[in-house]
Short mmCIF file of C-alpha atoms and ligand atoms in Angstrom, two decimals:
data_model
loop_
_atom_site.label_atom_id
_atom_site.label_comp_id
_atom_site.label_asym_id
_atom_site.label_seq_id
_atom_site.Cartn_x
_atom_site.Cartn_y
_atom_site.Cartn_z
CA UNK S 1 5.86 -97.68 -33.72
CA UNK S 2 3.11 -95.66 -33.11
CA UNK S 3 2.25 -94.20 -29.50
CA UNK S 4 -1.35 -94.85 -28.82
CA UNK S 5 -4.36 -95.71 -25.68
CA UNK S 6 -6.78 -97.56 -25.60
CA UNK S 7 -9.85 -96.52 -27.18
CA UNK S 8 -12.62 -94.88 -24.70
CA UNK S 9 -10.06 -93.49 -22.60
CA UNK S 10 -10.30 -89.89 -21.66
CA UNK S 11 -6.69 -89.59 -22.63
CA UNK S 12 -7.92 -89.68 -26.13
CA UNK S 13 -10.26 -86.80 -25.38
CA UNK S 14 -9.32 -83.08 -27.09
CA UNK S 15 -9.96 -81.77 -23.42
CA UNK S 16 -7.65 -84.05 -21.94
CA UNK S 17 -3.97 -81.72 -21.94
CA UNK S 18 -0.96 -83.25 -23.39
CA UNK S 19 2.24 -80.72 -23.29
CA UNK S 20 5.80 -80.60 -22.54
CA UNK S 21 7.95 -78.95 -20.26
CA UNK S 22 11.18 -77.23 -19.94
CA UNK S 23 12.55 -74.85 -16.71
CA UNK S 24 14.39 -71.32 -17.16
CA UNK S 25 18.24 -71.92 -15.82
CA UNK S 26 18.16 -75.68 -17.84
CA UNK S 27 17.41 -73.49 -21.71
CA UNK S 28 17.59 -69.97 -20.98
CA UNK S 29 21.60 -69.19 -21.27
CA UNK S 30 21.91 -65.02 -21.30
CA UNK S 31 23.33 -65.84 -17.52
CA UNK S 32 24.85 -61.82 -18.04
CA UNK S 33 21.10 -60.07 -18.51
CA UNK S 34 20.26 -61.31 -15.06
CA UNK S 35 21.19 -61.81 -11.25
CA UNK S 36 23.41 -64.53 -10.77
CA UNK S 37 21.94 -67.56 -9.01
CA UNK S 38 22.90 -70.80 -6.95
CA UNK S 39 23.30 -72.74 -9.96
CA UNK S 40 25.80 -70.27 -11.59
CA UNK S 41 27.54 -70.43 -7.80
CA UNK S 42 27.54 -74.11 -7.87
CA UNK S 43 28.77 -74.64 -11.61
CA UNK S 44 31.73 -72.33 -10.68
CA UNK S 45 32.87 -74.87 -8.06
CA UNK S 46 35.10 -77.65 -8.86
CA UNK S 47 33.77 -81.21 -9.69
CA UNK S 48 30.36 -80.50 -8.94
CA UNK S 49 28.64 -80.61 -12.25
CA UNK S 50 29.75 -84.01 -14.64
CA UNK S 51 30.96 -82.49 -17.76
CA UNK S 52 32.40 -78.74 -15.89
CA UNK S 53 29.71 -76.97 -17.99
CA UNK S 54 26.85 -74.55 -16.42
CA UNK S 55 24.22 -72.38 -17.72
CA UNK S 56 25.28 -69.50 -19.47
CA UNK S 57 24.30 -70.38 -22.97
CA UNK S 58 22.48 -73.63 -22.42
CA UNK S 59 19.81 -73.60 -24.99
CA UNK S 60 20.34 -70.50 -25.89
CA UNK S 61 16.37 -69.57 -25.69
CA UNK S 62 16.97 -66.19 -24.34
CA UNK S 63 18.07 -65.37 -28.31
CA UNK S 64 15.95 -68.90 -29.90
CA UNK S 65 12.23 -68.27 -27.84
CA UNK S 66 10.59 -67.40 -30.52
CA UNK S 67 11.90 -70.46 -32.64
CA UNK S 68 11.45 -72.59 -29.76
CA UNK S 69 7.66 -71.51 -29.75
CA UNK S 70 7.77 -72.58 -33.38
CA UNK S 71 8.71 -75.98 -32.33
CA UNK S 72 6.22 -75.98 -29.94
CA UNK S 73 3.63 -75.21 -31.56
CA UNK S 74 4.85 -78.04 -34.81
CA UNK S 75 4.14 -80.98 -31.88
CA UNK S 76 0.65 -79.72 -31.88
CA UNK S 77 0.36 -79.38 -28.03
CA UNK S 78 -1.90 -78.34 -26.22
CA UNK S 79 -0.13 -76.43 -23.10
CA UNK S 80 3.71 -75.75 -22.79
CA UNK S 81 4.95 -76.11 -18.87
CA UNK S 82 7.85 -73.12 -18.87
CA UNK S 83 9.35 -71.74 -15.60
CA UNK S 84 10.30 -68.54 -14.45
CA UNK S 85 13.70 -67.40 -13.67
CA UNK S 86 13.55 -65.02 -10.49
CA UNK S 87 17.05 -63.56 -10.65
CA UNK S 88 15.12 -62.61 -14.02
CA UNK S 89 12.73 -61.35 -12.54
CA UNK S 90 12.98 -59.14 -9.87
CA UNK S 91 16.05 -57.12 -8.61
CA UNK S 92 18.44 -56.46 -5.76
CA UNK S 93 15.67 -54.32 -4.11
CA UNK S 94 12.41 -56.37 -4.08
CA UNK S 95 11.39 -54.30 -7.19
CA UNK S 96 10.54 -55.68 -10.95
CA UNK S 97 13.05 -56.16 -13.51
CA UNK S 98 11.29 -54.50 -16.37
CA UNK S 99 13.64 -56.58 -18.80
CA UNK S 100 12.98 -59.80 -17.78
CA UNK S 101 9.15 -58.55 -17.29
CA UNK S 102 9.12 -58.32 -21.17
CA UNK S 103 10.62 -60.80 -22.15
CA UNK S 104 8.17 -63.16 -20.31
CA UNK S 105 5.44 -61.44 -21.69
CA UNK S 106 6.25 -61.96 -25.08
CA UNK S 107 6.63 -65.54 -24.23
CA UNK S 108 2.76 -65.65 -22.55
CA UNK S 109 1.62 -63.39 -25.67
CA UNK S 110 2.90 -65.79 -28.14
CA UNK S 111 2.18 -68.80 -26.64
CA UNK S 112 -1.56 -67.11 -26.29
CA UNK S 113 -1.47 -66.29 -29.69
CA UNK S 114 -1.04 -69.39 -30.47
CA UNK S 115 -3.35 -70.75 -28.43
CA UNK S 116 -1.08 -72.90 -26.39
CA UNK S 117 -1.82 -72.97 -22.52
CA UNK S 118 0.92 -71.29 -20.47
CA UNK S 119 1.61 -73.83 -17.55
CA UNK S 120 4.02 -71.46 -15.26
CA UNK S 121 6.17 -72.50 -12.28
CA UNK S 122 7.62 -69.59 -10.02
CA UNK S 123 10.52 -71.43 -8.83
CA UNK S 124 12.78 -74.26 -10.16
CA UNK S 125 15.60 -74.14 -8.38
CA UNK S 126 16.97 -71.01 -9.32
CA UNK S 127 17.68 -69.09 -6.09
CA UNK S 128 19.13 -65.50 -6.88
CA UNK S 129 22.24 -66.00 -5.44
CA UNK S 130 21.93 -62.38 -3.06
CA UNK S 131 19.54 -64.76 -1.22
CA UNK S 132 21.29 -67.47 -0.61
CA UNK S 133 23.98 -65.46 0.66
CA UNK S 134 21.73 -64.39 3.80
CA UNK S 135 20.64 -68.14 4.43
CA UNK S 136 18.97 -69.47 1.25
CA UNK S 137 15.51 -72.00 2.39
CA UNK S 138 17.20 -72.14 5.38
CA UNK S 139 16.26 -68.21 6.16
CA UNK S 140 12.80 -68.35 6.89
CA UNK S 141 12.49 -64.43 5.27
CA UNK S 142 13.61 -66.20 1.72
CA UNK S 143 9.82 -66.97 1.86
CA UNK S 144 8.33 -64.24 2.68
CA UNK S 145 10.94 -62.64 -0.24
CA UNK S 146 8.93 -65.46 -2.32
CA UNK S 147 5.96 -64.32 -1.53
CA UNK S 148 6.81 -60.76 -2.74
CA UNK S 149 8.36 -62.19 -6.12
CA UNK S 150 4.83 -63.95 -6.78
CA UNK S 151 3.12 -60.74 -5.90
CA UNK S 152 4.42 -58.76 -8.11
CA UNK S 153 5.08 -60.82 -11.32
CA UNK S 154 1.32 -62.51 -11.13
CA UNK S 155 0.09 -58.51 -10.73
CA UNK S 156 2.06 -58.20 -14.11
CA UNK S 157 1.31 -61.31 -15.75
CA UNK S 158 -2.66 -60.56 -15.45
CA UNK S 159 -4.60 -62.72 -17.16
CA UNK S 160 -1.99 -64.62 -19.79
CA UNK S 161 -1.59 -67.46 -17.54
CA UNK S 162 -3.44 -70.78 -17.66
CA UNK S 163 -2.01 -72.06 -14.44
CA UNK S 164 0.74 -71.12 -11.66
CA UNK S 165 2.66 -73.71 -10.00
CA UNK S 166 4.69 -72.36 -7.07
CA UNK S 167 7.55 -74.44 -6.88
CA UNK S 168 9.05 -77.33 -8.05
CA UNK S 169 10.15 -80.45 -6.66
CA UNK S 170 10.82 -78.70 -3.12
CA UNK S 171 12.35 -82.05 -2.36
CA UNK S 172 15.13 -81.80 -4.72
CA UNK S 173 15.84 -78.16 -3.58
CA UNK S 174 15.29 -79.12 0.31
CA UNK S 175 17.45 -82.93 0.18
CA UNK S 176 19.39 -82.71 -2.65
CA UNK S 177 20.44 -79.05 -2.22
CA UNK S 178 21.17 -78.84 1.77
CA UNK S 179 20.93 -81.88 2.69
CA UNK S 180 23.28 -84.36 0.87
CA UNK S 181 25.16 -81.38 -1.66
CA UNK S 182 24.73 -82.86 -4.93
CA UNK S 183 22.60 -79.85 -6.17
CA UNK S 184 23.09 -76.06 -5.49
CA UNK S 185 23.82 -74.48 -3.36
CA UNK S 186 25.58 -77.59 -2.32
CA UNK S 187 25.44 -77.88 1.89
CA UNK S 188 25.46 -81.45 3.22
CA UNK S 189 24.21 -81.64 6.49
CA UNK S 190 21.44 -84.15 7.45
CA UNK S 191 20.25 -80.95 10.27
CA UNK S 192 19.48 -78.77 7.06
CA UNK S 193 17.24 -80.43 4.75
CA UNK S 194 13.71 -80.35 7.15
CA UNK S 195 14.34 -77.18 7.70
CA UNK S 196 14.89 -75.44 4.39
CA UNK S 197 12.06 -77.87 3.12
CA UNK S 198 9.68 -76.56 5.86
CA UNK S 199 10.63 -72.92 4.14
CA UNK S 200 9.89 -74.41 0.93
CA UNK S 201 6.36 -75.19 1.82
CA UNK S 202 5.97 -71.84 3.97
CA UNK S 203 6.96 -70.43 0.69
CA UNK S 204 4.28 -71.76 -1.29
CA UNK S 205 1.72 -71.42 1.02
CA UNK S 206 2.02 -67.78 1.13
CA UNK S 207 2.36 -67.73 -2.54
CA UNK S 208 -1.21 -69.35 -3.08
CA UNK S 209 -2.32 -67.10 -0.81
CA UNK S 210 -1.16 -64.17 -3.02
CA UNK S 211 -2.61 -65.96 -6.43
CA UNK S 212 -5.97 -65.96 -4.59
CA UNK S 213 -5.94 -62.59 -4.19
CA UNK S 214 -4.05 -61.71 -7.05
CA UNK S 215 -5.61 -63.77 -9.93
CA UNK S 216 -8.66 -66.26 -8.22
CA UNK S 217 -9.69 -67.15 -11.94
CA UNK S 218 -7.08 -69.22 -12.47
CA UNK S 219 -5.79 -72.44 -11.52
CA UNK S 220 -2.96 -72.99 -8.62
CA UNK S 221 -1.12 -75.86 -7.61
CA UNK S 222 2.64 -76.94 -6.84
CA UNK S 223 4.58 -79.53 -8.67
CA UNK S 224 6.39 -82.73 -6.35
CA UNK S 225 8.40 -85.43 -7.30
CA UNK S 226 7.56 -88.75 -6.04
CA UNK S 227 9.89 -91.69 -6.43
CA UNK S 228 7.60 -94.40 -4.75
CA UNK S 229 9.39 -96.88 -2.29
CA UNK S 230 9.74 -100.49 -2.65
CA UNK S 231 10.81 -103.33 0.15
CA UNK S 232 13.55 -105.28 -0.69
CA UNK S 233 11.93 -108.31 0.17
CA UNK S 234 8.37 -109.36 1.82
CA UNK S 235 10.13 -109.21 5.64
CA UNK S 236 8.28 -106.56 7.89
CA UNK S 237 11.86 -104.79 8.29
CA UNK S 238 12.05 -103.75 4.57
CA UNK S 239 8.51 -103.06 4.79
CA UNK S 240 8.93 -100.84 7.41
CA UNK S 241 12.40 -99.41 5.81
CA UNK S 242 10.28 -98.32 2.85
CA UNK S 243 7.68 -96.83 4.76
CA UNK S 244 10.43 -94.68 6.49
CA UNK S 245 12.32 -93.96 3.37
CA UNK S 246 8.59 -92.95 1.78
CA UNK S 247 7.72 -90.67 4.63
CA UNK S 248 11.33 -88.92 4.44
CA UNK S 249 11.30 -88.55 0.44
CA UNK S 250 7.56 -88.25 -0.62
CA UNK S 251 5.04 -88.08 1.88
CA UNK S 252 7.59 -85.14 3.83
CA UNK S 253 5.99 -83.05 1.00
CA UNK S 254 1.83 -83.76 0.33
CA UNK S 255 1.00 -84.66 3.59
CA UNK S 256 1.45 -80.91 4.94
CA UNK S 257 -0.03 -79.67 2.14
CA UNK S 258 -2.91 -81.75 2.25
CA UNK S 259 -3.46 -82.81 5.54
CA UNK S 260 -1.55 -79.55 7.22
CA UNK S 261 0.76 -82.00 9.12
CA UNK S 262 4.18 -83.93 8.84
CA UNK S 263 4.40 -87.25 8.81
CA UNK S 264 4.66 -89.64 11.94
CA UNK S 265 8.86 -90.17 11.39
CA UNK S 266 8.59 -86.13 12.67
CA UNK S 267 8.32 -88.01 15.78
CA UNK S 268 11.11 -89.93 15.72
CA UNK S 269 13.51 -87.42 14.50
CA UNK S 270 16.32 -85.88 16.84
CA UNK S 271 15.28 -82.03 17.36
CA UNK S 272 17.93 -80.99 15.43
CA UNK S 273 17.07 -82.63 12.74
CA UNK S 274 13.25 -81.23 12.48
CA UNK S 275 12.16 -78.08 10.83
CA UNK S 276 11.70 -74.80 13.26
CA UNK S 277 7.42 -74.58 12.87
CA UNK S 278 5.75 -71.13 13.94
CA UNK S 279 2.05 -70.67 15.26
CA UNK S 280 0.07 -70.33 11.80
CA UNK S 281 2.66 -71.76 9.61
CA UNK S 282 0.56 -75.34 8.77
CA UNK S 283 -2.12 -73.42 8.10
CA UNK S 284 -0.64 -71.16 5.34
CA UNK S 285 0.97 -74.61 4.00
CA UNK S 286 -2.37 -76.51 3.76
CA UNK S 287 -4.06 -73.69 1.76
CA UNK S 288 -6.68 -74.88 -0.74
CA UNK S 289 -4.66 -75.62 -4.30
CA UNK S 290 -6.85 -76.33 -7.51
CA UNK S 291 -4.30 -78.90 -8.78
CA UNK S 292 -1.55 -81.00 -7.84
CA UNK S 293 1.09 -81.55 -9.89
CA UNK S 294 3.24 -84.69 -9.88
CA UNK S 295 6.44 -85.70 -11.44
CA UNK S 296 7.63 -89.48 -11.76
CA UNK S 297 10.52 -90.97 -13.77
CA UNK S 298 11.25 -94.28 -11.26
CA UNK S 299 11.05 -96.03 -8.21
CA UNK S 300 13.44 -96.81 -5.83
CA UNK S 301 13.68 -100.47 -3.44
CA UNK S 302 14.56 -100.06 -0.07
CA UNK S 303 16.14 -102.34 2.67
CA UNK S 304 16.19 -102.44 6.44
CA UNK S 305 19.58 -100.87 8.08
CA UNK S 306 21.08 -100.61 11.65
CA UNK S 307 22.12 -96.93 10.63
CA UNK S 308 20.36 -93.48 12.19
CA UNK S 309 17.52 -93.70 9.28
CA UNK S 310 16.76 -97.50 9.64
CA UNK S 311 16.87 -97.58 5.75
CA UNK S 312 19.47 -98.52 2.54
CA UNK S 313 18.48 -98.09 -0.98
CA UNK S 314 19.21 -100.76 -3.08
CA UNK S 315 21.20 -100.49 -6.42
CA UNK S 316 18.59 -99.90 -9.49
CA UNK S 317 17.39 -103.02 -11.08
CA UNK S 318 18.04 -102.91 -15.07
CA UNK S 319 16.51 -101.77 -17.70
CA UNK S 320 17.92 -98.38 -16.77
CA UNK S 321 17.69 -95.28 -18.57
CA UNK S 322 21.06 -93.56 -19.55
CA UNK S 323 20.91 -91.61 -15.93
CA UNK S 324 20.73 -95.20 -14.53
CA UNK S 325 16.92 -94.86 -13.47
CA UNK S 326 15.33 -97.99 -13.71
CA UNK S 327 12.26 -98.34 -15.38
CA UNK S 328 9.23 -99.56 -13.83
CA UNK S 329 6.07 -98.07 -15.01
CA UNK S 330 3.87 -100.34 -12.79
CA UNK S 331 5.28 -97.85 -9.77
CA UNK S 332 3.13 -94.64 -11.54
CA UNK S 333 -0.13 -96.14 -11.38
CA UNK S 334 0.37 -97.59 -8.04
CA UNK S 335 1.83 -94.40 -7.20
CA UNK S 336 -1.16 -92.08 -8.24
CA UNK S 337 -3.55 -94.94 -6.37
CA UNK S 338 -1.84 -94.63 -3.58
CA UNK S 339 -1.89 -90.77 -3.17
CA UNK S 340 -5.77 -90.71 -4.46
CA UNK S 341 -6.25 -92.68 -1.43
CA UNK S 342 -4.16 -91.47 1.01
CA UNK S 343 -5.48 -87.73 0.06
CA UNK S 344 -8.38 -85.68 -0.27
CA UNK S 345 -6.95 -84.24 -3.87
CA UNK S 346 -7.98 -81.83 -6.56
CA UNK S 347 -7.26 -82.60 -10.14
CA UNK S 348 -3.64 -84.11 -11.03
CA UNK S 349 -1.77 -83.52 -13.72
CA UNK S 350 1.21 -85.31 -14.86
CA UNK S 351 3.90 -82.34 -15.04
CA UNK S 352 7.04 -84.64 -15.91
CA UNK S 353 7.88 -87.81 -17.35
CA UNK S 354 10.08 -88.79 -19.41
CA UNK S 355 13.60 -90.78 -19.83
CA UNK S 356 17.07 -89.48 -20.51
CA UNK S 357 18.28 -91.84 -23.14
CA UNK S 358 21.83 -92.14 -24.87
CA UNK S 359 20.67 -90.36 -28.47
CA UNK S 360 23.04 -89.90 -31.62
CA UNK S 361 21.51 -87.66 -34.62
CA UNK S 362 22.38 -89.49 -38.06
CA UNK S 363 22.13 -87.58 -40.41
CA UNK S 364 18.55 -85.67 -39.27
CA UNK S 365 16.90 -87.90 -37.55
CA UNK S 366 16.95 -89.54 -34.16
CA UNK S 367 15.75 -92.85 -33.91
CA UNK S 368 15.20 -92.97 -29.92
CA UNK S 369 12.79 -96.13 -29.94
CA UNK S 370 13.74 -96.39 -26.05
CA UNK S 371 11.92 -93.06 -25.34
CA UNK S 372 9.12 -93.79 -27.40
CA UNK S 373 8.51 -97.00 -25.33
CA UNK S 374 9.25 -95.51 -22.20
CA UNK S 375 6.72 -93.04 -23.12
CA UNK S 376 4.34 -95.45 -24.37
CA UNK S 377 4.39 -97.66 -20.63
CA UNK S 378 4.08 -94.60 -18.98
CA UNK S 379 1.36 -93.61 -20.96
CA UNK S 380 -0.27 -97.03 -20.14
CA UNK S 381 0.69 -96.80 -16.62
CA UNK S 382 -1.64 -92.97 -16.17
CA UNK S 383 -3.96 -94.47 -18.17
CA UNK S 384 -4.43 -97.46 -15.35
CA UNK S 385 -4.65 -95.12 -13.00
CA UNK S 386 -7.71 -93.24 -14.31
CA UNK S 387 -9.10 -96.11 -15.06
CA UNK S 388 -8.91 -97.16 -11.03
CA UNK S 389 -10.77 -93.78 -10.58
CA UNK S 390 -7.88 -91.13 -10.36
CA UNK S 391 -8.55 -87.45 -12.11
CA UNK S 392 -5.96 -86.94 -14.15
CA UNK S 393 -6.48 -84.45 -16.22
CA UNK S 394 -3.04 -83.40 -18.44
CA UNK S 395 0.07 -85.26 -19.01
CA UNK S 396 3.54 -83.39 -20.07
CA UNK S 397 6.44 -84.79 -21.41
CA UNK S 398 10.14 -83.90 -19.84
CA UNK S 399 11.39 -82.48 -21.35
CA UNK S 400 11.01 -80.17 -24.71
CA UNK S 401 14.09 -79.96 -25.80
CA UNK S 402 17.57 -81.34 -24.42
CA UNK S 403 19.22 -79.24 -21.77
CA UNK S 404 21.44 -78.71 -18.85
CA UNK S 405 20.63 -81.52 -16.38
CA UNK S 406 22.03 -80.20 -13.30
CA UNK S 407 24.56 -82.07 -11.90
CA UNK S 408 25.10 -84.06 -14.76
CA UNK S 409 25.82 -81.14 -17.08
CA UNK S 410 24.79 -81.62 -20.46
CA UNK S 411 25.95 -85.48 -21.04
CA UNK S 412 22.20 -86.40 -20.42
CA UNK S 413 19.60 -85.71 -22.78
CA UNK S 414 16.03 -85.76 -21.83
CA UNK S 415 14.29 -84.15 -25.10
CA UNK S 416 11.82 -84.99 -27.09
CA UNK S 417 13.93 -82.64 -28.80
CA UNK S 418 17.71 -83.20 -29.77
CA UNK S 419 20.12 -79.62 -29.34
CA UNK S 420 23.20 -79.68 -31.05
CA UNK S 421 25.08 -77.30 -28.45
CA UNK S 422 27.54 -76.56 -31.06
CA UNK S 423 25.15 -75.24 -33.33
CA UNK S 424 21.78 -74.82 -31.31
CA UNK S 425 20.59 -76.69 -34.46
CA UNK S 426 17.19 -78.34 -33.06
CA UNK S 427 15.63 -81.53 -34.37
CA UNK S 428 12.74 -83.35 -33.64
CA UNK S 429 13.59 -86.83 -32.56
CA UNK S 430 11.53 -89.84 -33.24
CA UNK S 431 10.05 -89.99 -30.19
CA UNK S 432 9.01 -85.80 -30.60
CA UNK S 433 7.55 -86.97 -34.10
CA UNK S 434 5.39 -89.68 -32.56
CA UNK S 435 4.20 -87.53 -29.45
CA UNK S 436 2.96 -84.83 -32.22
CA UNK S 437 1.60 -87.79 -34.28
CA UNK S 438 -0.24 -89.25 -31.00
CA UNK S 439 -1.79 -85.64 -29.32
CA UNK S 440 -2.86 -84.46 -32.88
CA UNK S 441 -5.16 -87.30 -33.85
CA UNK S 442 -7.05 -86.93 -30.61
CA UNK S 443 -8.67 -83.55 -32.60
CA UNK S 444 -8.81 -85.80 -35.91
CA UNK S 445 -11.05 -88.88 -33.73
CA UNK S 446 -13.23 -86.57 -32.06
O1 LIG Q 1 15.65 -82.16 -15.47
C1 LIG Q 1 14.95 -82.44 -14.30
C2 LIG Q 1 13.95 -81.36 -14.00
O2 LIG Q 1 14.57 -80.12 -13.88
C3 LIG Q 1 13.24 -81.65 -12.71
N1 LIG Q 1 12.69 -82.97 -12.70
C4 LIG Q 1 13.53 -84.06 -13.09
C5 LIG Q 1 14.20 -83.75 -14.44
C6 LIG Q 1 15.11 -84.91 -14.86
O3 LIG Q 1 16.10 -85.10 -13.90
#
């Protein structure tokens, strides 16, 4: 099998960006060279993360970046989406860390080099720990510590970027992280989430604001997650479930930053449950970006409930991938429809996709034909949206390489990839060989 798109698509173009991804604290390992971080905090604890693992070797890429540029560069891409670890970063005091400095730099010089388009994300997920010990997202001085941290590292980076992302997924750090516990730093309160997600968004307001002034040539955006909601049935309850379970989950998170408002459900919500909102704080949120970023895997069906939210999700319909996502491409083009109408939008680009499937290496190959068709419908599925007149303008597979999957430990594997942890032996999979086979023959066509 071969992945492929219709001829005449732009997706076929050499200007159209194909990539992949990967974030620090899931390959980096080296936990000891920096500041410890929520993640490190939360793997410590007891049952939190499936297998009892964490993140202090990981992929090891700390010692392997230079080999894992290699790889990169074998699959013929044309942009690699890394992010950067701030307890890395910058220390104690608000100042640089000239070590972790470097060693980005000789990432964004190689990757330059090579001429492969650094895609760079300030913040996934991992909170220096020091931080979250005076309140975390729910401290509303975490952001204006953010906004420092983007300061100085885009004053340092210069011009080796292609693009900054501020954060992301703010809804996984905001729900998953203080609101329900299943992700660092692990509160569960349904008070918290709002408000550390409002901080979130504060956050990256202010950061744009710095890229302006810091670096106006190039391109700024933030990266959100969107798992579109379905009704149950065709009743007007699960309608109206979904469009409640929609504004909590997805809309919570675009609509302020394009339309410089929450949704209508802020209206409903008990006080304590809504985010404290200062004089000028909308503002800073809705700041001009020059591309949105968005990451879908699945969809999720939603019923009509007598409980505080008015809302149950319904158990995943199969096929499933391994993490028990179901797979429903149809959901990304209606998804990107949706938001092109709903929004006033710059350029989109896909930042993740991708399924975690159940992959054995024999001998050296692996022969994950479930991935390559997941890819391939999702592939389809962007395509259908340009086609219905979204700009869409880069597409990057989740992930690289397999790595640490949060809660889940390393017993999921997401990689186009496949890492022996044993060894940190690396080997392409089938699906890896046929992404390099598919973005390379776009330069061969044209
Ligand atoms: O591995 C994660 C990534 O860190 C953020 N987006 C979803 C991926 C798969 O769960």
């Amino acid at each position: 099998m071969k992945l492929s798109i219709k001829n005449k698509s732009k997706m076929n173009s050499p200007a159209f960006i194909y990539g992949v991804a990967t974030a620090s604290f899931q390959i980096e390992g080296d936990s000891g060279s920096r500041l410890p971080c929520i993640w490190d905090t939360f793997c410590a604890k007891p049952e939190k993360i499936a297998d009892g693992s964490n993140g202090d070797i990981a992929c090891d890429h700390v010692k392997l970046w230079k080999q894992d540029i290699d790889l990169i560069e074998s699959m013929g891409v044309d942009a690699y989406r890394l992010s950067i670890s701030w307890p890395r970063l910058m220390d104690i005091d608000g100042q640089l860390n000239q070590q972790g400095l470097a060693f980005y730099i000789s990432i964004l010089d190689e990757l330059n080099k090579r001429n492969i388009k650094p895609f760079v994300t300030f913040y996934h997920w991992d909170l220096p720990q020091h931080l979250e010990d005076k309140g975390g997202w729910l401290n509303r001085d975490t952001a204006y510590q953010f906004r420092n941290y983007v300061d100085l590292v885009s004053r340092a980076f210069a011009e080796r970027v292609y693009s900054y992302a501020t954060l992301n997924e703010p809804f996984c750090s905001a729900y998953l992280g203080y609101e329900v516990g299943i992700h660092a730093p692990g509160l569960n309160c349904n008070t918290l989430g709002k408000k550390a997600a409002h901080h979130l968004l504060l956050a990256h307001g202010l950061g744009i604001q710095v890229l302006n002034k810091n670096c106006p040539k190039i391109k700024k955006g933030i990266v959100l997650n969107f798992t579109p909601c379905y009704p149950n049935s065709e009743s007007d309850d699960d309608k109206a479930a979904a469009k409640i379970a929609d504004d909590h989950f997805n809309q919570w998170y675009i609509k302020p930053i394009f339309d410089g408002e929450y949704p209508e459900i802020m209206g409903q919500l008990p006080a304590s449950r809504c985010p404290e909102i200062e004089p000028g704080d909308m503002e800073i949120i809705s700041t001009p970006i020059d591309f949105l970023g968005v990451n879908y895997y699945t969809r999720a069906v939603y019923s009509s409930a007598s409980n505080e939210d008015g809302f149950v999700q319904e158990p995943p319909a199969p096929p499933h991938t391994d993490i028990g996502w179901e797979i429903y491409p149809q959901a990304m083009t209606d998804l990107l429809v949706s938001l092109n109408n709903l929004y006033d939008l710059p350029p989109i680009y896909i930042t993740e996709n991708g399924m975690a499937a159940n992959d054995r290496l024999e001998g050296l190959e692996v022969n994950d034909d479930d991935r390559m068709a997941y890819l391939q419908s999702h592939l389809n599925a962007v395509n259908g949206a340009i086609e219905s007149g979204v700009r869409i303008d880069g597409y990057f597979a989740w992930s690289l390489m397999d790595n640490f999957e949060w809660a889940e430990g390393y017993t999921k594997r997401f990689g186009l990839v496949y890492v022996d942890y044993q060894t940190q032996i690396r080997t392409v999979k089938k699906s890896g060989l046929a992404y390099r086979d598919f973005v390379m023959q776009r330069h061969s066509n044209n």
